[in-house]
Short mmCIF file of C-alpha atoms in Angstrom, two decimals:
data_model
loop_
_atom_site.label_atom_id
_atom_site.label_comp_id
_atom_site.label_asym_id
_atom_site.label_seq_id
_atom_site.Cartn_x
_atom_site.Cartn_y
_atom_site.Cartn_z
CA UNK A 92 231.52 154.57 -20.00
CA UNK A 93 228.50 152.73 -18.73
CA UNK A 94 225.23 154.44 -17.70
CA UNK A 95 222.10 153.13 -16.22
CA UNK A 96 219.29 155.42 -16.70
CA UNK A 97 216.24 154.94 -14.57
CA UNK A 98 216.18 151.55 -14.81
CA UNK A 99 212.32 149.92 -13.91
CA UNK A 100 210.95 146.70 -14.15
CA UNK A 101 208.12 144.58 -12.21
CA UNK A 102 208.16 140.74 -12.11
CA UNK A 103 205.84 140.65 -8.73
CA UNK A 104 207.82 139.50 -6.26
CA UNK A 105 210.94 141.21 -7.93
CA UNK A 106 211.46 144.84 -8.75
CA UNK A 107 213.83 147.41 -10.12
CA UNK A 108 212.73 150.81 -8.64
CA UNK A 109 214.56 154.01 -11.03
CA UNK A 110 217.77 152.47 -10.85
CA UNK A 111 220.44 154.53 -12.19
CA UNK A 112 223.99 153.62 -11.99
CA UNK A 113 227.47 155.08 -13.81
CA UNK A 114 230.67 153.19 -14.02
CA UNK A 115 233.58 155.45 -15.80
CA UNK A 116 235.79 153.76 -18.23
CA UNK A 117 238.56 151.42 -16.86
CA UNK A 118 236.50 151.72 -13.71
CA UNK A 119 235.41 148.60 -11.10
CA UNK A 120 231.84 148.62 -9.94
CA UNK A 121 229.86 146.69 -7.35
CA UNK A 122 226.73 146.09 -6.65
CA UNK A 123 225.91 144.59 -2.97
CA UNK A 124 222.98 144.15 -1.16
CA UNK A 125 221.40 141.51 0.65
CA UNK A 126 219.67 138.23 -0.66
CA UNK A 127 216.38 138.94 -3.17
CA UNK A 128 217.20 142.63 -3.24
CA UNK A 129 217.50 142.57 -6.89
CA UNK A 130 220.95 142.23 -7.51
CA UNK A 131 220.98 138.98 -10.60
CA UNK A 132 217.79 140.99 -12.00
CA UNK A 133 219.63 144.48 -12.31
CA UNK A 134 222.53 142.39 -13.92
CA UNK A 135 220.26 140.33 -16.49
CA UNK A 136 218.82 143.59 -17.41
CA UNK A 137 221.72 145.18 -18.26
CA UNK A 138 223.15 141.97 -19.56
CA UNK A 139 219.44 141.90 -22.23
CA UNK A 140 217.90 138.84 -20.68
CA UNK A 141 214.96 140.66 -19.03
CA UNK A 142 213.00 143.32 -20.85
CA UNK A 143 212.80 146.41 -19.13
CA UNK A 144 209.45 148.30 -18.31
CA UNK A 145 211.46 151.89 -18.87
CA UNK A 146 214.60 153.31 -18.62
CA UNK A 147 217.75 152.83 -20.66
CA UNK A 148 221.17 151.52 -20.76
CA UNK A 149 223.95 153.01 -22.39
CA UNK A 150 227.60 150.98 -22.88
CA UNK A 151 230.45 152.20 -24.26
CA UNK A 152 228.70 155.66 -25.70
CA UNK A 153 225.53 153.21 -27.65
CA UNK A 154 222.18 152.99 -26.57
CA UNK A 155 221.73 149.09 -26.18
CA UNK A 156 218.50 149.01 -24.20
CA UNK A 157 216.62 147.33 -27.65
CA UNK A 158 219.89 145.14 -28.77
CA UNK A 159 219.69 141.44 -27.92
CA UNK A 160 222.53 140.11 -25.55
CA UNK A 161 225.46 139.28 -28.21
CA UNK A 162 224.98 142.82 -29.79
CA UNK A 163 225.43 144.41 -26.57
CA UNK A 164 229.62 143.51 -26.33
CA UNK A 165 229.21 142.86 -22.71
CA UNK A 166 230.82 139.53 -21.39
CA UNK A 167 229.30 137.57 -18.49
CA UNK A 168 231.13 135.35 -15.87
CA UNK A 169 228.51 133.73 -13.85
CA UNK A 170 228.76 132.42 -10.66
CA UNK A 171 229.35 128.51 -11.93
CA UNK A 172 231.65 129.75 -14.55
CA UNK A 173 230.15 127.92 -17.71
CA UNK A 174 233.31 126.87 -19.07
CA UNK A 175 232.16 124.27 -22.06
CA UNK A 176 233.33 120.50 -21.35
CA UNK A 177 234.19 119.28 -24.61
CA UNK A 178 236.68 122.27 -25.39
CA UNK A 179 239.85 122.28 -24.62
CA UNK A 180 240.65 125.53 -22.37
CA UNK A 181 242.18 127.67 -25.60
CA UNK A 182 239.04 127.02 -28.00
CA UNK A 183 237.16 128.03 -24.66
CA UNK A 184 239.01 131.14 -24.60
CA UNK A 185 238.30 131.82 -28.36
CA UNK A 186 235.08 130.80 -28.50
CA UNK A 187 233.24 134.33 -28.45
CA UNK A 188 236.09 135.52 -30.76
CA UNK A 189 234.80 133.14 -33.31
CA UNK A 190 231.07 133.24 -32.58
CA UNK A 191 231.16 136.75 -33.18
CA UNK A 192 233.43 136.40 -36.19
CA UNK A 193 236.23 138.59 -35.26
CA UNK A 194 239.15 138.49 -36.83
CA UNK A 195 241.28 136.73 -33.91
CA UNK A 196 244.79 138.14 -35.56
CA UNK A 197 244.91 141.43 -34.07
CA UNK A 198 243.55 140.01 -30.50
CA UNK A 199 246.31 137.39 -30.41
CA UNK A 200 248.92 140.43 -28.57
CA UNK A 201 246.45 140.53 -25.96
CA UNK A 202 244.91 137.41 -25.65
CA UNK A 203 248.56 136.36 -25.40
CA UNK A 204 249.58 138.55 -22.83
CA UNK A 205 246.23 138.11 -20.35
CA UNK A 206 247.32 134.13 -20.88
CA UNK A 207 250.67 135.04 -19.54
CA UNK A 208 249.41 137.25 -16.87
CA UNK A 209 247.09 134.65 -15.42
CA UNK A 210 249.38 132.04 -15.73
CA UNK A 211 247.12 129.26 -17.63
CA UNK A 212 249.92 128.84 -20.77
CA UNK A 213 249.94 125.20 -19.19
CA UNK A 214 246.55 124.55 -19.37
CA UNK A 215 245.28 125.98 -22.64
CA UNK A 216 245.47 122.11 -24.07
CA UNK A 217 243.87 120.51 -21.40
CA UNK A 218 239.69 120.04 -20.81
CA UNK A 219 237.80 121.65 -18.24
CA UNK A 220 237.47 118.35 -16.07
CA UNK A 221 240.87 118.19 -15.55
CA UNK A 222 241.36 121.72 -13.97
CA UNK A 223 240.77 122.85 -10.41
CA UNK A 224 238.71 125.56 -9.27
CA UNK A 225 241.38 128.29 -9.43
CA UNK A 226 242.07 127.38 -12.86
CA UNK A 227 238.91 127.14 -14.43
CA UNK A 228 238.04 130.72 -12.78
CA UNK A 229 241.16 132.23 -14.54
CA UNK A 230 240.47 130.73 -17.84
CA UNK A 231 236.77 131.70 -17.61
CA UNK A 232 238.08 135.53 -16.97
CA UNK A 233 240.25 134.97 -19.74
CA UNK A 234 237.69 134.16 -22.07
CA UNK A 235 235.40 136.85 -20.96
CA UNK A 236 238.11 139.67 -22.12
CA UNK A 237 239.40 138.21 -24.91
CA UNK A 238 236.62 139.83 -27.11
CA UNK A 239 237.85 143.39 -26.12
CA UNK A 240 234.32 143.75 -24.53
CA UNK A 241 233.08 146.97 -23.53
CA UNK A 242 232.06 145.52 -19.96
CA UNK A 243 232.47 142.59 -17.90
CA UNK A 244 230.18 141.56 -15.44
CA UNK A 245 231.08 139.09 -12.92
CA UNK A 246 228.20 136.91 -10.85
CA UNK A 247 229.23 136.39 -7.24
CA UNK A 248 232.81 135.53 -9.28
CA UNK A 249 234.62 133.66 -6.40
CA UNK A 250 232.01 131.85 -4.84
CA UNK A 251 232.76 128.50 -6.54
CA UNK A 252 236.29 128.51 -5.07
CA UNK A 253 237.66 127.71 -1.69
CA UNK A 254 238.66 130.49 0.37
CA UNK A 255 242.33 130.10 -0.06
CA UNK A 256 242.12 130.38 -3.57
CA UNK A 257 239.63 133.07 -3.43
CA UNK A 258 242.32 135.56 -2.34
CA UNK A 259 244.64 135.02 -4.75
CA UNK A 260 242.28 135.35 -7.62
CA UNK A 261 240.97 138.49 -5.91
CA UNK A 262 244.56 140.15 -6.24
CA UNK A 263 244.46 138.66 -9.50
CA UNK A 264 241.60 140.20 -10.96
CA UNK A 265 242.61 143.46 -9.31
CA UNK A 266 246.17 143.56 -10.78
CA UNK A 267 244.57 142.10 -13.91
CA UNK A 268 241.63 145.31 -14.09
CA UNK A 269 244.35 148.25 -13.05
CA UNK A 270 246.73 146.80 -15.97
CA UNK A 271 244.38 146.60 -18.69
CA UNK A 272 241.80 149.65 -17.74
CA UNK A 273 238.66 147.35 -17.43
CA UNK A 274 235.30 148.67 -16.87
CA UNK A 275 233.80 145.65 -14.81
CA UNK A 276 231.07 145.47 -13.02
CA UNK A 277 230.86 143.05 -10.02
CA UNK A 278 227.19 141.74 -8.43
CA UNK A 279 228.11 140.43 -4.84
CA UNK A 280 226.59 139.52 -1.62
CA UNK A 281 230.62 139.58 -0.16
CA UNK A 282 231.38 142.98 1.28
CA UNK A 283 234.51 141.91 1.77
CA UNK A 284 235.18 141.22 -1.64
CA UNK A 285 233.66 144.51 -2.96
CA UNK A 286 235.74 146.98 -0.92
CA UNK A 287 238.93 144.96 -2.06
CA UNK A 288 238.09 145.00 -5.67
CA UNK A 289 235.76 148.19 -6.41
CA UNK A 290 236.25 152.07 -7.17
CA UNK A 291 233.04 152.58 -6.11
CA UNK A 292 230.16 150.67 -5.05
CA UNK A 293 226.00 150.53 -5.05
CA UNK A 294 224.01 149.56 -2.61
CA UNK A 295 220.63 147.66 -3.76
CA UNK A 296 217.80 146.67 -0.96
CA UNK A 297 214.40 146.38 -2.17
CA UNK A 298 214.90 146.83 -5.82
CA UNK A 299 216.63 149.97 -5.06
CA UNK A 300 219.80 152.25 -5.10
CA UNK A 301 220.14 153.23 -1.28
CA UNK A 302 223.49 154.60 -1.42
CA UNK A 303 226.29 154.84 -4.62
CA UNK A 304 229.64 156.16 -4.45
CA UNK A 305 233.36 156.11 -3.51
CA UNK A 306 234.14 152.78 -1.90
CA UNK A 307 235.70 154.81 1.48
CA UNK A 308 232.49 157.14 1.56
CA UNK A 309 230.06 153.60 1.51
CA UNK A 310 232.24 152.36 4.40
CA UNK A 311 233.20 155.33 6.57
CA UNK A 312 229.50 156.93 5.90
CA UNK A 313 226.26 154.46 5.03
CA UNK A 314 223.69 156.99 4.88
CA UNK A 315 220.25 155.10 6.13
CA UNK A 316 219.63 152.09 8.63
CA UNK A 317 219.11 149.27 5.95
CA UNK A 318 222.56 149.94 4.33
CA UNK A 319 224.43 150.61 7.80
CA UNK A 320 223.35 147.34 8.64
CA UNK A 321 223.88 145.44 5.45
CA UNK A 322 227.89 147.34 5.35
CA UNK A 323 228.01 145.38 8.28
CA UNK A 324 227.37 148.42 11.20
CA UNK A 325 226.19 146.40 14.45
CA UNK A 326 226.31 150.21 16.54
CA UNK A 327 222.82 152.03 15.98
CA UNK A 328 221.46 153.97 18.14
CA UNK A 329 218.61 156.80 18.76
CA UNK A 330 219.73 159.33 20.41
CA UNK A 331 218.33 163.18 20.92
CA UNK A 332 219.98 166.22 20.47
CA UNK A 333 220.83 168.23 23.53
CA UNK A 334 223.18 170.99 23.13
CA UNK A 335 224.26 172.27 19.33
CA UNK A 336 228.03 173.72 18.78
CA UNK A 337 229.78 175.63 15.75
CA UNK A 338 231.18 172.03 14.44
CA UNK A 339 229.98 168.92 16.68
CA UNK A 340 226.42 168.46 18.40
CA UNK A 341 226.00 166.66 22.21
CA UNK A 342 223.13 163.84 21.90
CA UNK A 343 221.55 161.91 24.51
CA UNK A 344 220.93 157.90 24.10
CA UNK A 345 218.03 156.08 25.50
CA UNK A 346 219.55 155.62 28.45
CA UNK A 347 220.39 159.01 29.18
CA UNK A 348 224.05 158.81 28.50
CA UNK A 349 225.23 161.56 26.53
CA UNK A 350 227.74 161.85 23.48
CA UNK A 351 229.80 163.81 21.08
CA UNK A 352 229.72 164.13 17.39
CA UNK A 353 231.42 166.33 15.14
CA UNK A 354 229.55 167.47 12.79
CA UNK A 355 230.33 170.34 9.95
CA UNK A 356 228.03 173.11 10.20
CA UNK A 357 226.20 171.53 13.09
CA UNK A 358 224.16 175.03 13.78
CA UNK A 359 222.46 174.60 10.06
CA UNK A 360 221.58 170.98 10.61
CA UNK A 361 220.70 170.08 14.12
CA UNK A 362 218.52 171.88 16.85
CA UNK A 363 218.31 171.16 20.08
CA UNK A 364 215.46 168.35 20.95
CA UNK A 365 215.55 166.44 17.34
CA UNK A 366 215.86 163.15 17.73
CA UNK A 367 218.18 161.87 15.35
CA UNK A 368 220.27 157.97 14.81
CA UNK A 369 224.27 157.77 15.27
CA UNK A 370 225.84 154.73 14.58
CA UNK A 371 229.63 154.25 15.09
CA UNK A 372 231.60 150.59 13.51
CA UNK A 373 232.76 148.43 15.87
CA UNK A 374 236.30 148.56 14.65
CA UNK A 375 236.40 152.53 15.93
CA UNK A 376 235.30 151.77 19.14
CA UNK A 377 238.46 151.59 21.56
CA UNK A 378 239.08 149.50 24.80
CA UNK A 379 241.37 151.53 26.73
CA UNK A 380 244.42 150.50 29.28
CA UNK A 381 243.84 149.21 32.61
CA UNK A 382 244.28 152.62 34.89
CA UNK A 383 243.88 155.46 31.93
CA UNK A 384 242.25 158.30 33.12
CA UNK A 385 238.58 159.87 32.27
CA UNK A 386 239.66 163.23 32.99
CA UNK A 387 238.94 165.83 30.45
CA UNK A 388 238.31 162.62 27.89
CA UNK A 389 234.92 162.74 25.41
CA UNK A 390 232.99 160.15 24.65
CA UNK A 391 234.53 157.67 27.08
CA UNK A 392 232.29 154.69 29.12
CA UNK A 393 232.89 152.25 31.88
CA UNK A 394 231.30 149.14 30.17
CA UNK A 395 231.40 145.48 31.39
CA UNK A 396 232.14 142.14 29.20
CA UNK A 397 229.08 140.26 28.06
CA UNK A 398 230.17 138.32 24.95
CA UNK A 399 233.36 137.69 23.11
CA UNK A 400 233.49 136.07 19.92
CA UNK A 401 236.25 134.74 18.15
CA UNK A 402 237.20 134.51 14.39
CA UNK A 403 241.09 133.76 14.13
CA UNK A 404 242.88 136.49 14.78
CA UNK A 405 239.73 139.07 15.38
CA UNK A 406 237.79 138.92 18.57
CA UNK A 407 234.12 140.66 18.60
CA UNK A 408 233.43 141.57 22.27
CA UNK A 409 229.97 142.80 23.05
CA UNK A 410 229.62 145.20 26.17
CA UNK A 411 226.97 146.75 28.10
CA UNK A 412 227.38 150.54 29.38
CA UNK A 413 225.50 152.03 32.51
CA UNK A 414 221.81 151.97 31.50
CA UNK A 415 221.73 148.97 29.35
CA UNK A 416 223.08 150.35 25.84
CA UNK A 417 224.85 147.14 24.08
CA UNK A 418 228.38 147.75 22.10
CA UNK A 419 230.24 145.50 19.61
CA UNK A 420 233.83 146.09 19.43
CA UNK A 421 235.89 144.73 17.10
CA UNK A 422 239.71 144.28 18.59
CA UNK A 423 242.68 142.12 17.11
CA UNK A 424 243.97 139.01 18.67
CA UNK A 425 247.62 141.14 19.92
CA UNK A 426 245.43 144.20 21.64
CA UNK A 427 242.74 141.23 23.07
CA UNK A 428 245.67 139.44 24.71
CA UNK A 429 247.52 142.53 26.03
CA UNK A 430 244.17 143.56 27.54
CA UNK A 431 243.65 140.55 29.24
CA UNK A 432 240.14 140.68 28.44
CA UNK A 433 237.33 137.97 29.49
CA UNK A 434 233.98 137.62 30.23
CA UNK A 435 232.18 140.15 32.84
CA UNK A 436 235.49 142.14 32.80
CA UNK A 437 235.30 145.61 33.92
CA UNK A 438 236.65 148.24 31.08
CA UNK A 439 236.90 151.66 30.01
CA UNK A 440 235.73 152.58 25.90
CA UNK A 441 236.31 155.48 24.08
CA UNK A 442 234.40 156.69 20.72
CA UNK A 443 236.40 159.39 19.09
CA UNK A 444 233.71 161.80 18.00
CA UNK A 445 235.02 162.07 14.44
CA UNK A 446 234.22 158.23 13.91
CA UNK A 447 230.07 158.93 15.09
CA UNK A 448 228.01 159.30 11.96
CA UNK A 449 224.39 159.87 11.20
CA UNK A 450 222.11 157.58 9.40
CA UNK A 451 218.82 158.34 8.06
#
């Protein structure tokens, strides 16, 4: 068990504002947010480098917050991975073993068998130099755990490899964690990589925790503007409560246009006239068949074709409703083609209400 406890510290332009942060045992943790929001300063504090103003920081039951780095049993994989160039890959691997004088005997099992499970036996004789990207990443995270470390941290981890590599040390690491109940925790600017590899996942902007929790309830529900945005939701919009139901609510946009959202126990929340912000993801946002009827459908739009975007096999298409409103929707290269679509096309969307949520 890790535990951040109102974590604070001022450097000027930096700042850690009450952070507090838990990652359960065995557990994968990351920490995303865009670039100076604080991210490499939360992780040197917890790492020891930077002395805290107040708070604490608990790891694996202790209270470390005093202890200097190496009495803190947390490894570190930074973002150049640091492997030492006169060492051969195996003394690499042992090297915090022996620096910390552990006996290596009863670690040999499981050194052994993350060796074999990463697949660097052939390397373990060979120097740094001489290994490619891929390899030096899987020997670094090799030498991280071989310790038996209480927590691993890992500095934008993949960033130093190309992208084709990337992916196959993702699975790797994720197999590797799920196998061997590692409590990692993971500081990345790649939201991408953070819903692949984490259990749960902070948000940091401005030196602060926006939003923590279950990687599904970051994605499916950011809960203010700033995070929505960051998590990569382009579809924000004010809107202002017209009519209030038992379990949905029927807003107006700018523009007059009016939608559905279901919301639990609407009646307790929402009154007619608030003004409130929806935001939908632009993967939930459908394009529907040439000739499909509006009838008795909610939340459906005629919308034209401004934009379309392509990135291999996903197309972003950016539309404009009656009244102006903009709306990215993301489609797959198979449903783009069958759909025919191109510029200044005339379409039909629908939102399914279920898919609306509110941001702060």
């Amino acid at each position: 068990m890790v535990k951040i406890e109102n974590l604070c510290l001022d450097m000027g332009a930096f700042k850690l504002n009450g952070v507090n942060l838990e990652i359960a045992r065995g557990a994968c943790h990351a920490i995303v947010g865009p670039t100076g929001s604080g991210k490499t300063l939360l992780l040197e504090t917890i790492i020891g480098i930077q002395k805290i103003k107040s708070g604490r920081v608990v790891i694996g039951g202790k209270d470390v917050t005093a202890l200097s780095p190496s009495l803190r049993n947390i490894s570190y994989v930074p973002q150049d991975i640091c492997l030492f160039p006169h060492m051969k890959v195996i003394d690499n691997i042992m090297y915090g073993v022996k620096v910390r004088k552990i006996d290596p005997a009863p670690l040999k099992p499981f050194i052994d068998e993350l060796i074999e499970f990463l697949n660097i036996s052939a390397i373990l004789e060979r120097y740094p130099a001489g290994l490619s990207g891929g390899e030096k990443q899987r020997a670094a995270i090799v030498r991280a755990l071989a310790a038996r470390p209480d927590l691993m941290i890992l500095d934008e981890p993949f960033s130093a490899i190309d992208s084709a590599l990337r992916e196959d040390a993702r699975r790797l690491l994720k197999e590797l964690s799920a196998s061997h109940a590692i409590t990692s925790l993971i500081v990345t600017h790649d939201i991408d990589e953070a819903y692949f590899l984490a259990d749960e996942i902070s948000v940091l902007i401005s030196g602060s925790i926006v939003q923590s929790g279950e990687r599904d309830d970051i994605y499916n529900y950011p809960k203010n503007h700033a995070a929505a945005e960051f998590l990569g939701v382009r579809n924000i919009y004010d809107a202002l409560v017209v009519k209030v139901f038992e379990k949905s609510i029927e807003a107006a946009l700018d523009s007059g246009r009016s939608i559905n959202i279901t919301c639990g126990c609407a009646r307790s929340k929402f009154a007619a006239g608030q003004k409130i912000k929806c935001a939908v993801r632009s993967e939930a946002v459908y394009i529907l068949k040439e000739g499909t009827d509006f009838f008795d459908k909610i939340n459906c739009f005629d919308a034209s074709i401004q934009k379309i975007y392509t990135r291999g096999k996903m197309h972003t298409v950016i539309c404009a409703l009656a009244g102006g409103i903009k709306i990215e929707i993301d489609i797959h290269d198979a449903a783009f083609n069958k759909l025919k679509l191109a510029l200044e096309k005339k379409i039909k969307i629908s939102i399914n209400p279920d898919n609306i949520f509110m941001v702060n």
